[in-house]
PDB file of C-alpha atoms in Angstrom:
ATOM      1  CA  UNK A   8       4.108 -23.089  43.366  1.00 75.00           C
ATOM      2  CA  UNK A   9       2.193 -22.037  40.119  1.00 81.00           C
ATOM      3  CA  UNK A  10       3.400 -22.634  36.811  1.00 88.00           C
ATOM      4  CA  UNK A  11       1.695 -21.906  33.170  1.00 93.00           C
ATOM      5  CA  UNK A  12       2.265 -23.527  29.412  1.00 94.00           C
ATOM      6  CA  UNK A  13       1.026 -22.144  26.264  1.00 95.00           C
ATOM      7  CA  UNK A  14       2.157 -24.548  23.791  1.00 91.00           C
ATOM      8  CA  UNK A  15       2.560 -22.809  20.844  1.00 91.00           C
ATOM      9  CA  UNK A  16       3.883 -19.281  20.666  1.00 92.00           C
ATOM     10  CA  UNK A  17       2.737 -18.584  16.996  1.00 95.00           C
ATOM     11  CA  UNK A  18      -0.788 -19.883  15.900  1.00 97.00           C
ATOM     12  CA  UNK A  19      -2.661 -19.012  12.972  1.00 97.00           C
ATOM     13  CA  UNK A  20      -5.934 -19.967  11.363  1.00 97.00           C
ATOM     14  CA  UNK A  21      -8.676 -18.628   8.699  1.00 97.00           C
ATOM     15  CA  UNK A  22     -10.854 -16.043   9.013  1.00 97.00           C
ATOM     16  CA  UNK A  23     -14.321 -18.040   9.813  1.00 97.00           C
ATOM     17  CA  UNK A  24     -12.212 -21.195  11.295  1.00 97.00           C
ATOM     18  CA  UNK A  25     -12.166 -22.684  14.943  1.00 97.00           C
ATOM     19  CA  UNK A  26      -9.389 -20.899  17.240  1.00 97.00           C
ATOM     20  CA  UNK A  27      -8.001 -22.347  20.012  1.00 97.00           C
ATOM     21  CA  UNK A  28      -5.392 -21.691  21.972  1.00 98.00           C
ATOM     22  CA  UNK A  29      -3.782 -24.289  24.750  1.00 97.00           C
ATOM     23  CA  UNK A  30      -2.787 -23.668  28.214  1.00 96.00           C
ATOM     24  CA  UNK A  31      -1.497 -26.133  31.171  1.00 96.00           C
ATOM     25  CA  UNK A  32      -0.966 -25.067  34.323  1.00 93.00           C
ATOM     26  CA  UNK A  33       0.439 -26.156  37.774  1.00 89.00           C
ATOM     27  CA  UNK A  34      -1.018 -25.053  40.740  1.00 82.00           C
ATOM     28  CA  UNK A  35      -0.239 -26.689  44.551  1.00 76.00           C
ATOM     29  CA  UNK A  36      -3.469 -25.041  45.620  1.00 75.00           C
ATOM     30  CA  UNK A  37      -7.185 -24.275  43.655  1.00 78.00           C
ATOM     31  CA  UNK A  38      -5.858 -21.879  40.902  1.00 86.00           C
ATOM     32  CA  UNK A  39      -7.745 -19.244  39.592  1.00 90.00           C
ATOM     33  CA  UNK A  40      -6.998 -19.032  35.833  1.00 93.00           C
ATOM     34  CA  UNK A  41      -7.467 -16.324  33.278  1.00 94.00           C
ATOM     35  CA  UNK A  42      -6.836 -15.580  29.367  1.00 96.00           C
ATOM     36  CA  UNK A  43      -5.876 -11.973  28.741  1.00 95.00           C
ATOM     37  CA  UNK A  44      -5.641 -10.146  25.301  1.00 96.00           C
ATOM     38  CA  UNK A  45      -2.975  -7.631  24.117  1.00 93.00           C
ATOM     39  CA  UNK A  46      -3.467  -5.673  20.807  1.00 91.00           C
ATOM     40  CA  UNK A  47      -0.069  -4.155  19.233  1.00 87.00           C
ATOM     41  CA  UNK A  48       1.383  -1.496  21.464  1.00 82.00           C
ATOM     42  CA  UNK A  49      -1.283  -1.953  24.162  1.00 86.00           C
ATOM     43  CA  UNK A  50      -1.814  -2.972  27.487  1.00 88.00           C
ATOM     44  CA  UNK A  51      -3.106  -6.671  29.122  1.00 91.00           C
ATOM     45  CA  UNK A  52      -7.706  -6.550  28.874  1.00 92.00           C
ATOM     46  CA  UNK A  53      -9.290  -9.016  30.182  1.00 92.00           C
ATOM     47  CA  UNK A  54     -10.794 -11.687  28.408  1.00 95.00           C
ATOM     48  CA  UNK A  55     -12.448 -14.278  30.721  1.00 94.00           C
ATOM     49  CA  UNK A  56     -11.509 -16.248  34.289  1.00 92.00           C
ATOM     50  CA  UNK A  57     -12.672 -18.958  35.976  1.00 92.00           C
ATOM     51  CA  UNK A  58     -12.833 -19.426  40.007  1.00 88.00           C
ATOM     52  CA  UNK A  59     -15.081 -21.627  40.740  1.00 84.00           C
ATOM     53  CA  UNK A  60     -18.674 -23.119  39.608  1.00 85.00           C
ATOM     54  CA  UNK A  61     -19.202 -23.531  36.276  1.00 87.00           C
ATOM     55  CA  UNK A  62     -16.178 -25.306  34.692  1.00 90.00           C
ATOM     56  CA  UNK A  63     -16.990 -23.544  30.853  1.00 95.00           C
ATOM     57  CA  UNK A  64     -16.397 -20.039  30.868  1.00 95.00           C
ATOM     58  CA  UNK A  65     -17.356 -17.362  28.990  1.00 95.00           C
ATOM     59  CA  UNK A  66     -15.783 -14.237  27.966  1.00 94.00           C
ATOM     60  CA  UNK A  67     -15.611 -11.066  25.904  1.00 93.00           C
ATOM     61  CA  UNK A  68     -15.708 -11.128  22.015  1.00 93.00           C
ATOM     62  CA  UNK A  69     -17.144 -14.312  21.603  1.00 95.00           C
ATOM     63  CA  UNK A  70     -14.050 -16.715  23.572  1.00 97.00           C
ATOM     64  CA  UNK A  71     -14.354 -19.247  25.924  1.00 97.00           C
ATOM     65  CA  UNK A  72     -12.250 -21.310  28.164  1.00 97.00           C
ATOM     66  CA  UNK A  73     -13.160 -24.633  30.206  1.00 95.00           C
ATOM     67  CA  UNK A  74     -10.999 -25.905  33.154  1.00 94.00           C
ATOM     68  CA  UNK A  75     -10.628 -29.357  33.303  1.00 93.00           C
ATOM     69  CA  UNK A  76      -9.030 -30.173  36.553  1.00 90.00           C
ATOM     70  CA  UNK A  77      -8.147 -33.710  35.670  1.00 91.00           C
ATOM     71  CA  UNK A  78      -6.166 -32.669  32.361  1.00 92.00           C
ATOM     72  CA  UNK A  79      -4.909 -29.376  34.309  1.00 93.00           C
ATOM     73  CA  UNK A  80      -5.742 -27.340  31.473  1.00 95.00           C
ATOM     74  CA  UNK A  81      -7.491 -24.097  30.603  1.00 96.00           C
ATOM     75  CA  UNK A  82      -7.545 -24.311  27.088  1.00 97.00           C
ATOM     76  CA  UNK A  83      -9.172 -20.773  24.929  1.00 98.00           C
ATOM     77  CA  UNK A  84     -11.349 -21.220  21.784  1.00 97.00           C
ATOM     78  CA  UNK A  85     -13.532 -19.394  20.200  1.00 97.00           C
ATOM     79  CA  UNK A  86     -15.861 -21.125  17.157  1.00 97.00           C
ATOM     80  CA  UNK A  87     -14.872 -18.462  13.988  1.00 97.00           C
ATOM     81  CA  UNK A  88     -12.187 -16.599  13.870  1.00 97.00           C
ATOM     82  CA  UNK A  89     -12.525 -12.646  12.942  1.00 96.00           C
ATOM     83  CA  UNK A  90      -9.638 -10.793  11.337  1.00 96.00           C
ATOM     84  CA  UNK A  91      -9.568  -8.421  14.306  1.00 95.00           C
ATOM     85  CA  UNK A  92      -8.984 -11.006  17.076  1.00 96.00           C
ATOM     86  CA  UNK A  93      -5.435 -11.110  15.554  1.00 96.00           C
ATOM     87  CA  UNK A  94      -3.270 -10.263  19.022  1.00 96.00           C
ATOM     88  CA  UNK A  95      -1.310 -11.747  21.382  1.00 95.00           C
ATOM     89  CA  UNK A  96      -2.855 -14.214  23.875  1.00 97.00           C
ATOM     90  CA  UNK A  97      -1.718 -14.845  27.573  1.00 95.00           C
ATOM     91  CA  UNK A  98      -2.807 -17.368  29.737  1.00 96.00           C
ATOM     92  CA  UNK A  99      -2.391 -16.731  33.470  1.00 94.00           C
ATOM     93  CA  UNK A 100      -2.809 -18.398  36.979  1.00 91.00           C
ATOM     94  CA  UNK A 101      -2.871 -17.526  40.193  1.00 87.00           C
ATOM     95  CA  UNK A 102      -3.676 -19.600  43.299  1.00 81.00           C
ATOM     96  CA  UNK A 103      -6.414 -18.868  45.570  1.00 76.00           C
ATOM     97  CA  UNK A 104      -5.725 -16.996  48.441  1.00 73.00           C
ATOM     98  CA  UNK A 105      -2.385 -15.556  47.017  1.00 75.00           C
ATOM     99  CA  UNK A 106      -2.241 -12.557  45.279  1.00 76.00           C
ATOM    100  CA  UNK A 107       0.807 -13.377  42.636  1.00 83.00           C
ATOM    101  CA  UNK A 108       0.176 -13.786  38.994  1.00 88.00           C
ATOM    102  CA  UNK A 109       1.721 -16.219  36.749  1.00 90.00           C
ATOM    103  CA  UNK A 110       1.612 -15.618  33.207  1.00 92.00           C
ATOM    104  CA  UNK A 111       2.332 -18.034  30.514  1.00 93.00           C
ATOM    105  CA  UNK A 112       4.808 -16.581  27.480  1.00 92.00           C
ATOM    106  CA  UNK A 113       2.265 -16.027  25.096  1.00 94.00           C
ATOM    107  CA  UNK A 114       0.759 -17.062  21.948  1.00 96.00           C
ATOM    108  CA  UNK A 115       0.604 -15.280  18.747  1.00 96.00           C
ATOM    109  CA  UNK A 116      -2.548 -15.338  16.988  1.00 97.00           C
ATOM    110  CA  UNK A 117      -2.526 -14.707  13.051  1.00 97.00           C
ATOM    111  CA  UNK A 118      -6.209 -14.458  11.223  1.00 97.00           C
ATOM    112  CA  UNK A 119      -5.413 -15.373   7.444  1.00 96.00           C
ATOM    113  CA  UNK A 120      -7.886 -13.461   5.097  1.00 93.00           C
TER     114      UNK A 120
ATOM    115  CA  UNK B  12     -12.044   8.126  31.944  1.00 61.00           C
ATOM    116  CA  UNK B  13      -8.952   5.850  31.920  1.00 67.00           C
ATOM    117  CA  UNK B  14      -8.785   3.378  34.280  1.00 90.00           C
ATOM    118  CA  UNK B  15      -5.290   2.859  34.952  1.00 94.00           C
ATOM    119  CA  UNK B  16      -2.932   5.376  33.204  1.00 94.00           C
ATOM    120  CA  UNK B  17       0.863   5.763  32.884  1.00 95.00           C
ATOM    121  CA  UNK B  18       2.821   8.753  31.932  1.00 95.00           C
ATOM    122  CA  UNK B  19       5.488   9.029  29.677  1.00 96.00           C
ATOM    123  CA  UNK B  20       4.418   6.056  27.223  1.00 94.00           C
ATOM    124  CA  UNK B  21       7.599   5.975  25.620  1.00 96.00           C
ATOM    125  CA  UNK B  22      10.983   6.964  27.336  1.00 96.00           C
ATOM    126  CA  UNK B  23      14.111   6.807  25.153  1.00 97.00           C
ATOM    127  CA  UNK B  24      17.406   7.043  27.427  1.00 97.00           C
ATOM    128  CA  UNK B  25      21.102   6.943  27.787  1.00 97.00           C
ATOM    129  CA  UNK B  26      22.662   4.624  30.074  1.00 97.00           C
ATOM    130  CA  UNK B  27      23.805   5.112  33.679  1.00 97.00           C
ATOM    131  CA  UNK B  28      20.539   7.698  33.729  1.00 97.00           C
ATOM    132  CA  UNK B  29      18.418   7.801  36.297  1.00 97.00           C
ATOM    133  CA  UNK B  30      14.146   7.890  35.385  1.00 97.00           C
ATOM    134  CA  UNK B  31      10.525   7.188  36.620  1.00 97.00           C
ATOM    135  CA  UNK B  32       7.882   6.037  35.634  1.00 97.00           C
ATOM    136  CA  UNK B  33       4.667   7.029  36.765  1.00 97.00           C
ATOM    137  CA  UNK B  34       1.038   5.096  37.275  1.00 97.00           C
ATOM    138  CA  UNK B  35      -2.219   6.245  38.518  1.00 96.00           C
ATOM    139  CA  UNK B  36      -5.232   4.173  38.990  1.00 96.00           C
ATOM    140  CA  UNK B  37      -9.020   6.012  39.491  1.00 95.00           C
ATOM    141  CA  UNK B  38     -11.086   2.470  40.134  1.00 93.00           C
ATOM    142  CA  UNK B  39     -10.363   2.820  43.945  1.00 92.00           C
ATOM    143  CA  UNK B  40      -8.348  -0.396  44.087  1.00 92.00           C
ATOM    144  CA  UNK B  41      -6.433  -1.267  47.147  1.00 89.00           C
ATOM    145  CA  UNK B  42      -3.662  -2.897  45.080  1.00 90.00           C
ATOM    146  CA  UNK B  43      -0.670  -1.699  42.887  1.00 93.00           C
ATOM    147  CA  UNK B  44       1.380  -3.939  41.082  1.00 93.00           C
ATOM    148  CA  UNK B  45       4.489  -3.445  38.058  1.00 95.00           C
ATOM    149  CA  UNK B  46       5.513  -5.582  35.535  1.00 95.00           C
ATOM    150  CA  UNK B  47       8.776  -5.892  33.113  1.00 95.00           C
ATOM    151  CA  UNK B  48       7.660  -7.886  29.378  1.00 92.00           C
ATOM    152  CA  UNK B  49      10.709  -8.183  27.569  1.00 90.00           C
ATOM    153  CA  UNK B  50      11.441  -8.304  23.983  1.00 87.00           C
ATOM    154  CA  UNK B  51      10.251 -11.663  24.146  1.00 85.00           C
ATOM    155  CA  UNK B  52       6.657 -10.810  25.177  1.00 84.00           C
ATOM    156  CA  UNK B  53       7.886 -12.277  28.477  1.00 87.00           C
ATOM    157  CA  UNK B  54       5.343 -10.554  31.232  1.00 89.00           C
ATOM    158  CA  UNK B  55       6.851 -11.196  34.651  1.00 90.00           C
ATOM    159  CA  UNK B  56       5.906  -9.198  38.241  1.00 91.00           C
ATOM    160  CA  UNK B  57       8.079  -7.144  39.920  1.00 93.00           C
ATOM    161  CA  UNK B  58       6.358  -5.585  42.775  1.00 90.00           C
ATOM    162  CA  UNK B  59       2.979  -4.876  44.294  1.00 89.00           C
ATOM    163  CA  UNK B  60       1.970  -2.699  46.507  1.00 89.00           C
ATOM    164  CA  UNK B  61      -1.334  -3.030  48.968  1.00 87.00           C
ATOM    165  CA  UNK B  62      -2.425   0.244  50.700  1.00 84.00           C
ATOM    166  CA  UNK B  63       1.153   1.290  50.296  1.00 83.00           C
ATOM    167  CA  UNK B  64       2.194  -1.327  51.748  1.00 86.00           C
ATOM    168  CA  UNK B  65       4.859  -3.557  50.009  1.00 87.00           C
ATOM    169  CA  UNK B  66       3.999  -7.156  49.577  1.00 85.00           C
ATOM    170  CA  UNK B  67       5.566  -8.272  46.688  1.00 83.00           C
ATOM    171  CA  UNK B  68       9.154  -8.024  45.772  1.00 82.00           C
ATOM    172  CA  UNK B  69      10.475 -10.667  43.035  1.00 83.00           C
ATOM    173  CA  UNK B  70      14.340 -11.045  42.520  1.00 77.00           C
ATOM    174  CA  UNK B  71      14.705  -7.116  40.793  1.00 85.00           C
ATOM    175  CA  UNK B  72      18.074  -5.331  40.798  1.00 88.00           C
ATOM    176  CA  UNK B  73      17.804  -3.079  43.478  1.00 90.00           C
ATOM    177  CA  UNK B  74      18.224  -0.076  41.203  1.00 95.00           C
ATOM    178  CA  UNK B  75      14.525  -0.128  40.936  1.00 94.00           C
ATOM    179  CA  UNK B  76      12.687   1.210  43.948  1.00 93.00           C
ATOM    180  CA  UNK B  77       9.044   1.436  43.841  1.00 92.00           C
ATOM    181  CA  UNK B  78       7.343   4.394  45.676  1.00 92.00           C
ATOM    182  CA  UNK B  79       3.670   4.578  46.488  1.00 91.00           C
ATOM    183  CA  UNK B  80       2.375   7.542  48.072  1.00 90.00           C
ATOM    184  CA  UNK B  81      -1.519   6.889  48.360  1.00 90.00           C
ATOM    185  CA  UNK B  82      -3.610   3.637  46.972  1.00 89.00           C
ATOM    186  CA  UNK B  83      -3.834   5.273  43.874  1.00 93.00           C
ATOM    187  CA  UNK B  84      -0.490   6.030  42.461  1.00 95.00           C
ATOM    188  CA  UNK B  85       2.710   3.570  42.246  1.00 95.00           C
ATOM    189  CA  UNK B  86       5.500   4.877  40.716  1.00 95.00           C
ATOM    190  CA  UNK B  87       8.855   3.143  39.707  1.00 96.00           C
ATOM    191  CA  UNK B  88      12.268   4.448  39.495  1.00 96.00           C
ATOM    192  CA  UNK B  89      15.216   2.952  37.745  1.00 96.00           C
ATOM    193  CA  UNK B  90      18.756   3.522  38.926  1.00 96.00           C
ATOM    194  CA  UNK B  91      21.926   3.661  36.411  1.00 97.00           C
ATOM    195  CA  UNK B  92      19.709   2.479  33.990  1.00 96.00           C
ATOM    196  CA  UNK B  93      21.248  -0.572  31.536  1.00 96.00           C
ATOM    197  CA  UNK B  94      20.634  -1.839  28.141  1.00 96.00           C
ATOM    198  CA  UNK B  95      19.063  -5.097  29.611  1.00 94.00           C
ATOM    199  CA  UNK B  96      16.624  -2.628  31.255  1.00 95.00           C
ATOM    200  CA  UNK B  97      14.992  -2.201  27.970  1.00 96.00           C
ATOM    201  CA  UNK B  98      11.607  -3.246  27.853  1.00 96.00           C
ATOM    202  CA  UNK B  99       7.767  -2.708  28.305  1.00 95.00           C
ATOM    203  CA  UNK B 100       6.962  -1.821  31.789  1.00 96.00           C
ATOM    204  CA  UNK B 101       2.980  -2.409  32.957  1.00 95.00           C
ATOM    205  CA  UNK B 102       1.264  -1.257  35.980  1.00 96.00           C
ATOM    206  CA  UNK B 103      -1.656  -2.858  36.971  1.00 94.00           C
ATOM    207  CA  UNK B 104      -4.292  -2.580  39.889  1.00 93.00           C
ATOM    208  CA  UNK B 105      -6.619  -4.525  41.578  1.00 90.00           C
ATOM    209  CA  UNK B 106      -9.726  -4.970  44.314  1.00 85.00           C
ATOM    210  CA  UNK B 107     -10.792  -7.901  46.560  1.00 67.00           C
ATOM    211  CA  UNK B 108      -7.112  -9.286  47.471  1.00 68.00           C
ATOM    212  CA  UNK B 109      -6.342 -12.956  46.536  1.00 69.00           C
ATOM    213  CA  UNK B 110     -10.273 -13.247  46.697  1.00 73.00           C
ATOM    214  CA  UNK B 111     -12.026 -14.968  43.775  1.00 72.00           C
ATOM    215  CA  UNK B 112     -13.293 -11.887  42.550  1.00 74.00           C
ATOM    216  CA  UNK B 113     -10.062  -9.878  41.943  1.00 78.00           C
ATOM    217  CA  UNK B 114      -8.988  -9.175  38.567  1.00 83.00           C
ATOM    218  CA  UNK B 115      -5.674  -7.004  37.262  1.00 88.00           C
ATOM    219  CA  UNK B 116      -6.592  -3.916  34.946  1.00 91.00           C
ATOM    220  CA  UNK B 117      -3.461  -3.544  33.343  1.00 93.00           C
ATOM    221  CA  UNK B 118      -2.370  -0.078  31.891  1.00 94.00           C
ATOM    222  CA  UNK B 119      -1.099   0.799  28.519  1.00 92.00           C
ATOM    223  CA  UNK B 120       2.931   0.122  29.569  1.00 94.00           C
ATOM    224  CA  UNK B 121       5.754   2.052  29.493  1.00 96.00           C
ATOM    225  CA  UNK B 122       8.314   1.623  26.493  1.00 95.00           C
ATOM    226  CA  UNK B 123      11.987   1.906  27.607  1.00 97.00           C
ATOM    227  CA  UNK B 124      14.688   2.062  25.498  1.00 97.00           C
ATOM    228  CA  UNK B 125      18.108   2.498  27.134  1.00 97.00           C
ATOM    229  CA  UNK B 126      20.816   3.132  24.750  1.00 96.00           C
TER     230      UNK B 126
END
């Protein structure tokens, strides 16, 4: 069985600061893991997944996540923050060779000017 | 073009109605898949469909029956609709089944508001 933990629902940091956004998972098999993105009144776009190879990932608008197996996390940051990455952040897993989705409940991410 | 598109975007409703909800999907994908996030941003799966095929069916009232009738469409229609039924529903689609290259393209959602 898969399972995912944002800790933190709300986060919020300065424009220009480091973001960075936690997930955990549990997976009984390899997961695959993603971070998706949802602006207000949107749907789900993807911002980056891992599968295998590289363990640092890099996605869209300047994120990046790394898995590290041996902490079972798959933790989002991005170096400076930009007033219009203020959204909603979901971190999701799904185990390889199933086709099911698990998505963590969010975190909130507020860009102070 | 929109990748995956769902019509009405907002659907305002009294309850015991019945209504659908409609999704489309022009990226050729073999899978279908809907999803209920409640007020709580809570994004949980419902169903998914593979070449019409069912092969996912989480714990859902049966008052929702999905309905695909090709690869590209997967529609979704509630039942005596309820106030707990009130939420924002997502279709999504994907390629390359449980392989490490599929990824969900999620469309814009559905928001229902049962009163």
């Amino acid at each position: 069985a898969q399972s995912v933990t944002q800790l933190g629902s709300h986060v919020s940091v300065s424009e220009g600061a480091l973001v960075l956004l936690r997930c955990n998972y549990s997976s009984s098999v390899p997961p695959y893991l993603f971070w998706y993105v949802q602006y207000p009144n949107q749907g789900l776009q993807l911002l980056l997944k891992y599968t295998t190879g590289a363990t640092l990932v890099k996605g869209i608008n300047g994120f990046e996540a790394e898995f590290k197996k041996s902490e079972t996390s798959f933790h989002l940051t991005k170096p400076s923050a930009h007033m219009s990455d203020a959204a909603e952040y979901f971190c999701a897993v799904r185990g390889s060779g199933t086709y099911k989705y698990i998505f963590g409940t969010g975190t909130r991410l507020k860009v102070l000017a | 073009d929109t990748a995956v598109s769902q019509t009405p975007k907002y659907l305002v409703t009294q309850m015991g109605n019945d209504k659908s909800i409609k999704c489309e999907q022009n990226l050729g994908h073999d899978t279908m898949y809907w999803y209920k996030q409640d007020s709580k941003k809570f994004l949980k799966i419902m169903f998914s469909y593979n070449n019409k095929e069912l092969i996912i069916n989480e714990t859902v009232p049966n008052r929702f029956s999905p309905k695909s009738p090709d690869k590209a469409h997967l529609n979704l229609h509630i039942n005596s609709l309820e106030l707990g039924d009130s939420a924002v529903y997502f279709c999504a689609s994907s390629q390359d089944l449980g392989g490490p290259q599929e990824t969900q393209y999620f469309g814009p959602g559905t928001r229902l508001l049962v009163l």
